[in-house]
Amino acid sequence: MTEQRRQSDHDIDSLYGVEKPSNRQRDAFLSGSIPVAVYGLGKMGLPLAAVFAETTGNVIGADIDPAVVEAVTDGDCHVKREPGLPSLVAETVAEGAFTATTSPLDAAKRASVHVVIVPTPITEDNEPDLSILDAVVEEIGIGLERGDLVLIECTVPPRTTADRVLPALEGTSGISRDEFGLAFCPERTSSGQALEDIRGSYPKIVGGVDEESTRAANLVYETINDDGVIQVTDATTAEAVKVFEGLYRDVNIALANELATFTDEFGIDVREAIDVANTQPYCDIHDPGPGVGGHCIPFYPYFVIEPFETGAPLLRTAREVNDSMPSYTVDKLREEFDAERAGLTDTSVLLLGLTYRPGVEETRASPSLSIAEELSAAGADVYGVDPLLESFEEFEERGLTSLSLDDIYDLPVDSVILITPHEEFELIRWDKLDRTDGRLIVIDSRDALDQKVLSQTSHRVYTLGTGFTNDV
């Protein structure tokens, strides 16, 4: 892509406010005469940029991490375990369809469509931290031209686009709001299937600050999403759609987790009861587990709880329930040691799976972090295995010693907690695990272990939500 914006054979170099037939605008977009900038080349941003590059042939990606930009420039993919992404990045870079820069301002000056997909974390006080978004929006504002279209994909509290992004773009650019487009179009992708999701696992949601912004955003996304686009009333509604998706899952998981805590008192397999209840078409209870991790579900409730005055008791309670599950998991283990020995002190515990879900190299808010910390504080020697991780620094800070999967047979342990059921664990030879003293206590927090295999051992197995499944 040249340093200047390409001029179109169709005499169309922007999408917003252009009095041209939509089919001519679409042709211009697909021909690459309307440059696209994608700000943020992380786990979700890089796949999105690659798909836009594949579709339009004219994408510049911006990321402040020089290592990321260097990798993209070399045609390499720094995002792991995304099927098809390495080859797509290599192909689009080789074709000149995809370039990268460490300067968001440079990208802003060269593009007519600006797609923002940067992190929006929360602070230690659970306040939404929009500082990265603010910084990128300021750079876009400096490079903004009349007719440009700005699309926000990163999850934000409702009203952010209308009340924060729009006035910032107006103020920085000096361009009035009716001369550029702005819409919220949330990413709806999952790690491990990003390309599939972007291309059309679900409809794309678009909501603009005005009708023209919505129309222009719809035109952009219908070119890459085979499942179509759903236009909502405005940007705030689109923001709410994304947040609500996460809130539903957090509250539903909290219900499942709370029901699981009744397992022993009820004297039943709560998981079985949930499965059968779900055969009724109006019931869809999720699975219980040791907690909720990742960069989405544990944080999105605070996008509603903190910025607004309306009370959110259900959302707060769901967070408390899910945040309590790592301690509940440790407590189940502690009960066993309290009954048979003298508590967790001087015991050894092996944690299987440290990432927040199987097959994904992501540890943010993983239940394993709290479990490791609590066990270490209780005086246990804590060991951990995760075939996806290369660095265990954040776990070592919590008292955990990392092992390879092969090492577990050489280390006598008192107990094992399965936290994240990576497929590699299916090959564990449970009959070969050595014990320091007495029976090995196994906590299966995901109902993922092969009970037939375990039944051939003398291990005492407790499954969260089910109870003891091998108690002879």
PDB file of N, CA, C and O in Angstrom, residues 368-396:
ATOM      1  N   SER A 368      -7.009 -21.480  38.271  1.00  0.00           N
ATOM      2  CA  SER A 368      -5.780 -22.119  38.742  1.00  0.00           C
ATOM      3  C   SER A 368      -4.894 -21.161  39.524  1.00  0.00           C
ATOM      4  O   SER A 368      -4.148 -21.577  40.424  1.00  0.00           O
ATOM      5  N   LEU A 369      -4.958 -19.875  39.205  1.00  0.00           N
ATOM      6  CA  LEU A 369      -4.137 -18.893  39.911  1.00  0.00           C
ATOM      7  C   LEU A 369      -4.519 -18.823  41.382  1.00  0.00           C
ATOM      8  O   LEU A 369      -3.658 -18.893  42.268  1.00  0.00           O
ATOM      9  N   SER A 370      -5.810 -18.703  41.638  1.00  0.00           N
ATOM     10  CA  SER A 370      -6.279 -18.626  43.028  1.00  0.00           C
ATOM     11  C   SER A 370      -6.091 -19.952  43.746  1.00  0.00           C
ATOM     12  O   SER A 370      -5.746 -19.991  44.940  1.00  0.00           O
ATOM     13  N   ILE A 371      -6.326 -21.058  43.046  1.00  0.00           N
ATOM     14  CA  ILE A 371      -6.173 -22.377  43.671  1.00  0.00           C
ATOM     15  C   ILE A 371      -4.728 -22.604  44.090  1.00  0.00           C
ATOM     16  O   ILE A 371      -4.450 -23.057  45.206  1.00  0.00           O
ATOM     17  N   ALA A 372      -3.787 -22.274  43.209  1.00  0.00           N
ATOM     18  CA  ALA A 372      -2.373 -22.426  43.542  1.00  0.00           C
ATOM     19  C   ALA A 372      -1.988 -21.563  44.737  1.00  0.00           C
ATOM     20  O   ALA A 372      -1.269 -22.005  45.647  1.00  0.00           O
ATOM     21  N   GLU A 373      -2.478 -20.339  44.750  1.00  0.00           N
ATOM     22  CA  GLU A 373      -2.144 -19.419  45.830  1.00  0.00           C
ATOM     23  C   GLU A 373      -2.704 -19.893  47.164  1.00  0.00           C
ATOM     24  O   GLU A 373      -2.024 -19.845  48.197  1.00  0.00           O
ATOM     25  N   GLU A 374      -3.945 -20.362  47.178  1.00  0.00           N
ATOM     26  CA  GLU A 374      -4.563 -20.820  48.420  1.00  0.00           C
ATOM     27  C   GLU A 374      -3.886 -22.072  48.956  1.00  0.00           C
ATOM     28  O   GLU A 374      -3.669 -22.209  50.166  1.00  0.00           O
ATOM     29  N   LEU A 375      -3.560 -22.998  48.072  1.00  0.00           N
ATOM     30  CA  LEU A 375      -2.895 -24.221  48.510  1.00  0.00           C
ATOM     31  C   LEU A 375      -1.518 -23.918  49.086  1.00  0.00           C
ATOM     32  O   LEU A 375      -1.122 -24.470  50.116  1.00  0.00           O
ATOM     33  N   SER A 376      -0.792 -23.029  48.426  1.00  0.00           N
ATOM     34  CA  SER A 376       0.529 -22.656  48.903  1.00  0.00           C
ATOM     35  C   SER A 376       0.440 -21.975  50.262  1.00  0.00           C
ATOM     36  O   SER A 376       1.239 -22.250  51.168  1.00  0.00           O
ATOM     37  N   ALA A 377      -0.551 -21.094  50.424  1.00  0.00           N
ATOM     38  CA  ALA A 377      -0.736 -20.396  51.697  1.00  0.00           C
ATOM     39  C   ALA A 377      -1.107 -21.365  52.814  1.00  0.00           C
ATOM     40  O   ALA A 377      -0.815 -21.106  53.993  1.00  0.00           O
ATOM     41  N   ALA A 378      -1.735 -22.481  52.460  1.00  0.00           N
ATOM     42  CA  ALA A 378      -2.127 -23.482  53.448  1.00  0.00           C
ATOM     43  C   ALA A 378      -0.981 -24.411  53.818  1.00  0.00           C
ATOM     44  O   ALA A 378      -1.148 -25.306  54.654  1.00  0.00           O
ATOM     45  N   GLY A 379       0.183 -24.222  53.203  1.00  0.00           N
ATOM     46  CA  GLY A 379       1.342 -25.019  53.556  1.00  0.00           C
ATOM     47  C   GLY A 379       1.590 -26.208  52.664  1.00  0.00           C
ATOM     48  O   GLY A 379       2.444 -27.055  52.974  1.00  0.00           O
ATOM     49  N   ALA A 380       0.861 -26.308  51.552  1.00  0.00           N
ATOM     50  CA  ALA A 380       1.051 -27.436  50.636  1.00  0.00           C
ATOM     51  C   ALA A 380       2.166 -27.135  49.648  1.00  0.00           C
ATOM     52  O   ALA A 380       2.439 -25.974  49.326  1.00  0.00           O
ATOM     53  N   ASP A 381       2.807 -28.185  49.176  1.00  0.00           N
ATOM     54  CA  ASP A 381       3.734 -28.064  48.060  1.00  0.00           C
ATOM     55  C   ASP A 381       2.914 -28.212  46.780  1.00  0.00           C
ATOM     56  O   ASP A 381       2.270 -29.242  46.567  1.00  0.00           O
ATOM     57  N   VAL A 382       2.930 -27.192  45.937  1.00  0.00           N
ATOM     58  CA  VAL A 382       2.048 -27.149  44.777  1.00  0.00           C
ATOM     59  C   VAL A 382       2.862 -27.315  43.501  1.00  0.00           C
ATOM     60  O   VAL A 382       3.859 -26.618  43.278  1.00  0.00           O
ATOM     61  N   TYR A 383       2.411 -28.243  42.662  1.00  0.00           N
ATOM     62  CA  TYR A 383       3.031 -28.488  41.368  1.00  0.00           C
ATOM     63  C   TYR A 383       1.975 -28.303  40.281  1.00  0.00           C
ATOM     64  O   TYR A 383       0.782 -28.498  40.527  1.00  0.00           O
ATOM     65  N   GLY A 384       2.412 -27.923  39.098  1.00  0.00           N
ATOM     66  CA  GLY A 384       1.458 -27.684  38.022  1.00  0.00           C
ATOM     67  C   GLY A 384       1.969 -28.151  36.684  1.00  0.00           C
ATOM     68  O   GLY A 384       3.174 -28.071  36.396  1.00  0.00           O
ATOM     69  N   VAL A 385       1.035 -28.636  35.859  1.00  0.00           N
ATOM     70  CA  VAL A 385       1.352 -29.089  34.508  1.00  0.00           C
ATOM     71  C   VAL A 385       0.401 -28.431  33.537  1.00  0.00           C
ATOM     72  O   VAL A 385      -0.820 -28.420  33.765  1.00  0.00           O
ATOM     73  N   ASP A 386       0.937 -27.847  32.482  1.00  0.00           N
ATOM     74  CA  ASP A 386       0.106 -27.341  31.404  1.00  0.00           C
ATOM     75  C   ASP A 386       0.889 -27.389  30.103  1.00  0.00           C
ATOM     76  O   ASP A 386       1.862 -26.647  29.933  1.00  0.00           O
ATOM     77  N   PRO A 387       0.491 -28.265  29.191  1.00  0.00           N
ATOM     78  CA  PRO A 387       1.256 -28.428  27.950  1.00  0.00           C
ATOM     79  C   PRO A 387       1.196 -27.235  27.011  1.00  0.00           C
ATOM     80  O   PRO A 387       1.981 -27.160  26.062  1.00  0.00           O
ATOM     81  N   LEU A 388       0.286 -26.280  27.258  1.00  0.00           N
ATOM     82  CA  LEU A 388       0.161 -25.132  26.374  1.00  0.00           C
ATOM     83  C   LEU A 388       1.075 -23.982  26.762  1.00  0.00           C
ATOM     84  O   LEU A 388       1.354 -23.102  25.941  1.00  0.00           O
ATOM     85  N   LEU A 389       1.533 -23.951  28.002  1.00  0.00           N
ATOM     86  CA  LEU A 389       2.263 -22.793  28.504  1.00  0.00           C
ATOM     87  C   LEU A 389       3.770 -22.951  28.356  1.00  0.00           C
ATOM     88  O   LEU A 389       4.317 -24.033  28.574  1.00  0.00           O
ATOM     89  N   GLU A 390       4.420 -21.842  27.997  1.00  0.00           N
ATOM     90  CA  GLU A 390       5.874 -21.793  27.942  1.00  0.00           C
ATOM     91  C   GLU A 390       6.442 -21.089  29.174  1.00  0.00           C
ATOM     92  O   GLU A 390       7.547 -21.383  29.603  1.00  0.00           O
ATOM     93  N   SER A 391       5.681 -20.157  29.728  1.00  0.00           N
ATOM     94  CA  SER A 391       6.116 -19.423  30.918  1.00  0.00           C
ATOM     95  C   SER A 391       5.161 -19.699  32.074  1.00  0.00           C
ATOM     96  O   SER A 391       3.940 -19.684  31.907  1.00  0.00           O
ATOM     97  N   PHE A 392       5.732 -19.941  33.247  1.00  0.00           N
ATOM     98  CA  PHE A 392       4.939 -20.207  34.441  1.00  0.00           C
ATOM     99  C   PHE A 392       5.217 -19.168  35.522  1.00  0.00           C
ATOM    100  O   PHE A 392       4.943 -19.401  36.689  1.00  0.00           O
ATOM    101  N   GLU A 393       5.742 -18.025  35.117  1.00  0.00           N
ATOM    102  CA  GLU A 393       6.192 -17.029  36.080  1.00  0.00           C
ATOM    103  C   GLU A 393       5.084 -16.600  37.033  1.00  0.00           C
ATOM    104  O   GLU A 393       5.302 -16.517  38.260  1.00  0.00           O
ATOM    105  N   GLU A 394       3.897 -16.320  36.505  1.00  0.00           N
ATOM    106  CA  GLU A 394       2.824 -15.844  37.381  1.00  0.00           C
ATOM    107  C   GLU A 394       2.372 -16.919  38.352  1.00  0.00           C
ATOM    108  O   GLU A 394       1.855 -16.610  39.441  1.00  0.00           O
ATOM    109  N   PHE A 395       2.572 -18.173  38.014  1.00  0.00           N
ATOM    110  CA  PHE A 395       2.237 -19.263  38.931  1.00  0.00           C
ATOM    111  C   PHE A 395       3.354 -19.488  39.946  1.00  0.00           C
ATOM    112  O   PHE A 395       3.090 -19.784  41.111  1.00  0.00           O
ATOM    113  N   GLU A 396       4.589 -19.352  39.494  1.00  0.00           N
ATOM    114  CA  GLU A 396       5.718 -19.489  40.407  1.00  0.00           C
ATOM    115  C   GLU A 396       5.662 -18.432  41.496  1.00  0.00           C
ATOM    116  O   GLU A 396       6.061 -18.674  42.647  1.00  0.00           O
TER     117      GLU A 396
END
